[in-house]
Amino acid sequence: MTTSKRKHPRNKAKSTASARQYAVTCRITQLGAKKRMASGKAKFPYYTKRLLLAFAHFIDNPHCFSGRLHDLYYCQSTVYGLQKRQRETCVKVMVAMCCDLEVETHQIGKPKLDYMDTITHHTIMRNYEACWGEPISEKRYYHTIKLFKLADFLVIDAVYLQDRDVLVDVDLKDEDLPRVYSKPAYKTVTQKFINVFSLESDEGVVKSKLRSIANRVKKGLKTLWVRYEAFSDSYVWKKRQRPTVTRTDATTQQPRERYPQGRVIQPSIFGGNYTTEH
């Protein structure tokens, strides 16, 4: 048996996984297989399937992957980690988000001909219901999103747009001024989460990622975010290479490192409490 097949979670003995993890793993495998879907189209490519199958081990063993998931496990308390039920919910919500994951930039949205369109949290909740055959309450969903943000595995940034590009007439009445409005926030799975599973060394995963990128480029779809800058007269087209890693301190008004969501990092006796580049 080759190394890649030996590493694949599907090839491990069923007795090593609990009923919860085994059921989740089987469903992820089904969602990522064309033949098993009624529509004849997989929910996500092989690259994403392998990522989710690796993350599913978090349900039974929160110390897997050399403790690199400890930032999620101990994000609420350095003494008491997440319960097994919470870990299962984390995996299920990540599956729902990855139904719209762009494998090159790890942005969550819909690539289009001109830009990358964002999706709402309610769309992800509908994905959850379609994937798992059960609804998820808003309270449980938003709590799980908060856990990902605390672990610095997910970044969410607000986005604002404007009705028109340039203010030509400076004498416009208030009701005629271009309207600045919000859209669904940018959602990005961080490189820190992707690096946990070390899939870049797997030949099959790399080929799947390159194939997905090639298919998107062939269709002419873009992964650029579009946003409105308050001190400019036009839209700004921006390809997000990395999320914002600094914040302004509310007291000193000086920039400081953001970990996670502005929290000051404290050493952990359990290890895995580290900061990496996104």
C-alpha atoms as one frame of an Amber mdcrd trajectory, in Angstrom:
protein
   0.000   0.000   0.000   1.370   3.395  -0.955   2.149   6.113   1.568  -0.713
   8.338   0.408  -3.255   5.514   0.766  -1.874   4.512   4.159  -2.313   8.108
   5.412  -5.879   8.390   4.143  -8.328   8.335   7.140 -10.722   6.124   5.175
  -8.168   3.292   5.204  -7.927   3.156   8.986  -9.697   0.422  10.916 -13.295
   1.231  11.866 -12.686   0.045  15.436 -10.282   2.936  16.062 -13.030   5.557
  15.679 -16.102   6.186  17.814 -19.595   6.047  16.341 -19.710   9.863  16.184
 -16.446  10.242  14.294 -17.146   7.284  12.014 -20.549   8.704  10.997 -19.055
  12.147  10.288 -16.164  10.637   8.293 -18.533   8.537   6.173 -20.694  11.579
   5.408 -17.670  13.681   4.404 -16.535  10.891   2.080 -20.011  10.733   0.574
 -20.220  14.508   0.058 -16.865  14.483  -1.714 -17.753  11.635  -4.097 -19.634
  12.253  -7.361 -21.052   8.726  -7.581 -22.656   8.910  -4.133 -24.433  12.240
  -4.657 -27.904  12.270  -6.208 -26.961  15.343  -8.263 -23.934  13.545  -9.693
 -21.688  16.381  -8.485 -19.470  16.369  -5.390 -19.911  19.133  -2.818 -16.163
  19.824  -2.777 -12.976  18.605  -4.506 -10.631  15.890  -3.269  -8.312  18.517
  -1.716 -11.098  19.798   0.529 -12.299  16.281   1.317  -8.878  15.251   2.601
  -8.679  18.432   4.684 -12.051  17.724   6.303 -11.323  14.021   6.849  -8.142
  14.994   8.684 -10.015  17.565  10.802 -12.617  14.893  11.712  -9.983  13.192
  13.920 -10.446  16.168  16.270 -13.728  14.616  17.452 -12.116  11.605  19.149
  -8.611  12.931  19.718  -8.251  16.699  20.342  -4.480  16.178  20.807  -3.954
  14.823  17.287  -1.475  16.346  14.818   1.071  16.927  17.595  -1.295  19.176
  19.523  -1.596  21.743  16.752  -5.355  21.910  17.303  -4.912  22.918  20.947
  -5.641  26.556  20.117  -9.170  25.439  19.252  -9.483  22.821  21.984  -8.408
  25.197  24.770  -9.801  28.427  23.269 -12.346  28.816  26.089 -10.296  27.471
  28.990  -6.697  26.361  29.447  -7.870  23.680  31.893 -11.100  22.307  30.436
 -11.101  21.691  26.700 -14.091  21.546  24.390 -16.533  18.724  24.970 -16.848
  15.959  22.391 -20.237  17.316  21.324 -18.679  20.742  20.710 -15.796  19.219
  18.748 -18.267  17.360  16.547 -20.162  20.599  15.896 -16.897  22.335  14.959
 -16.204  19.684  12.321 -19.755  19.810  10.959 -19.759  23.623  10.683 -16.363
  23.552   8.947 -17.807  21.087   6.423 -20.703  23.479   5.755 -18.279  26.382
   5.218 -15.996  24.351   2.959 -18.868  23.702   0.541 -18.010  27.198  -0.754
 -14.243  27.160  -0.077 -11.904  28.442  -2.799  -8.867  26.164  -2.597  -6.251
  28.683  -3.799  -6.944  31.532  -1.386  -9.082  29.614   1.170 -11.747  32.297
   0.871 -15.366  31.334   1.464 -17.578  32.637  -1.321 -18.642  32.333  -4.948
 -16.028  33.156  -7.642 -17.540  35.195 -10.476 -16.359  36.710 -13.744 -15.510
  40.092 -12.171 -15.001  39.421  -8.471 -15.473  36.984  -5.575 -18.957  37.275
  -4.140 -19.450  36.817  -0.411 -22.020  34.535   1.219 -24.099  35.047   4.347
 -24.015  33.063   7.556 -27.551  31.897   6.788 -26.267  30.377   3.536 -23.712
  28.407   5.546 -26.482  27.319   7.926 -28.482  26.079   4.938 -25.374  24.209
   3.760 -25.206  22.625   7.214 -28.781  21.401   6.968 -28.210  20.047   3.439
 -25.016  18.243   4.480 -26.155  16.753   7.773 -29.926  16.446   7.342 -30.610
  18.496  10.470 -30.860  22.224  11.212 -28.499  24.109  13.488 -29.702  26.837
  15.819 -28.288  30.338  15.398 -26.976  30.293  18.960 -24.987  27.078  18.418
 -23.792  28.172  14.976 -22.516  31.615  16.022 -20.895  30.138  19.130 -18.973
  27.698  16.919 -17.894  30.549  14.630 -16.626  32.379  17.715 -14.537  29.325
  18.671 -12.871  29.300  15.235 -12.134  33.026  15.534 -10.660  32.627  19.018
  -8.382  29.875  17.719  -7.397  32.147  14.812  -8.615  29.535  12.340 -11.182
  31.851  10.752 -11.060  35.570   9.913 -14.214  37.597   9.240 -13.953  41.193
   7.979 -16.835  43.603   7.324 -17.279  44.931   3.777 -18.969  48.128   2.592
 -19.916  49.144  -0.947 -21.107  52.356  -2.601 -23.844  52.917  -5.175 -21.647
  54.786  -7.639 -17.950  55.286  -8.262 -17.322  59.047  -8.383 -19.023  62.039
  -6.800 -19.290  64.402  -9.783 -21.891  66.827  -8.452 -20.857  68.234  -5.070
 -24.229  69.975  -4.656 -26.244  66.789  -4.391 -29.023  66.705  -1.827 -28.786
  64.275   1.051 -31.314  61.881  -0.483 -29.298  61.824  -3.742 -25.931  61.048
  -2.168 -24.416  57.673  -3.030 -25.486  55.102  -0.501 -22.789  53.201   1.362
 -24.082  49.838   2.488 -22.764  46.600   3.910 -22.606  43.192   2.279 -21.988
  39.738   3.746 -18.619  39.821   5.479 -15.446  38.369   4.000 -14.798  34.950
   5.494 -11.389  33.303   5.161 -10.001  30.074   6.600  -6.518  30.996   7.799
  -3.308  29.417   6.609  -2.655  28.480  10.224  -5.568  26.021  10.094  -4.486
  24.619   6.713  -0.907  24.078   7.936  -2.094  21.916  10.860  -2.665  18.898
   8.620   0.518  19.087   6.475  -1.275  18.023   3.297   1.098  19.892   0.987
   3.369  16.829   0.940   0.621  14.563  -0.408   0.861  14.208  -4.188  -2.846
  13.474  -4.683  -3.890  16.526  -2.665  -1.527  18.835  -4.567  -2.793  17.550
  -7.930  -6.394  18.098  -6.821  -5.649  21.674  -5.752  -3.899  22.500  -9.044
  -6.740  20.900 -11.015  -9.351  22.995  -9.162  -7.386  26.193  -9.783  -6.984
  25.333 -13.470 -10.740  24.715 -13.837 -11.529  28.075 -12.237  -9.060  29.929
 -14.469 -10.455  28.164 -17.544 -13.930  29.444 -16.682 -12.540  32.967 -16.215
 -13.699  33.236 -12.593 -12.002  35.746 -10.270 -11.105  35.574  -6.569 -10.757
  39.332  -6.055 -12.596  40.977  -3.182 -14.277  44.320  -3.905 -14.745  46.937
  -1.204 -15.373  50.666  -0.705 -12.605  52.826   0.778 -13.870  55.736   2.860
 -11.132  58.119   1.633 -11.332  57.294  -2.071 -13.787  58.022  -4.848 -13.996
  54.547  -6.267 -14.112  50.859  -5.577 -10.918  49.092  -4.595 -10.285  45.695
  -6.140  -8.062  43.744  -3.825  -6.792  40.192  -3.742  -6.438  39.276  -0.093
  -3.085  37.635   0.444  -3.480  37.483   4.208  -5.864  38.772   6.869  -5.159
  41.813   8.997  -2.775  40.850  11.796  -2.643  44.168  13.671  -5.231  46.128
  15.606  -5.258  49.602  17.184  -5.211  49.566  20.964  -8.295  51.371  22.309
  -6.323  52.892  25.212  -2.962  53.876  23.733  -4.156  54.263  20.116  -1.019
  52.395  19.048  -0.958  49.392  16.705  -0.557  46.020  18.348  -0.509  42.410
  17.214  -3.837  40.704  16.814  -3.971  37.292  18.499  -6.747  36.100  18.261
  -9.193  39.002  17.801  -6.873  41.296  19.786  -6.316  38.962  22.738  -2.838
  38.939  24.298  -1.261  35.511  23.934  -0.429  33.654  27.139   1.900  30.618
  27.322   0.040  27.329  27.722   1.267  24.367  29.746  -0.391  22.090  27.212
   1.658  23.362  24.269   0.383  24.265  20.833  -0.157  27.854  21.932   1.767
  29.533  19.156   1.477  32.346  16.668   2.292  31.797  12.991   2.111  33.856
   9.843  -1.207  33.539   8.019
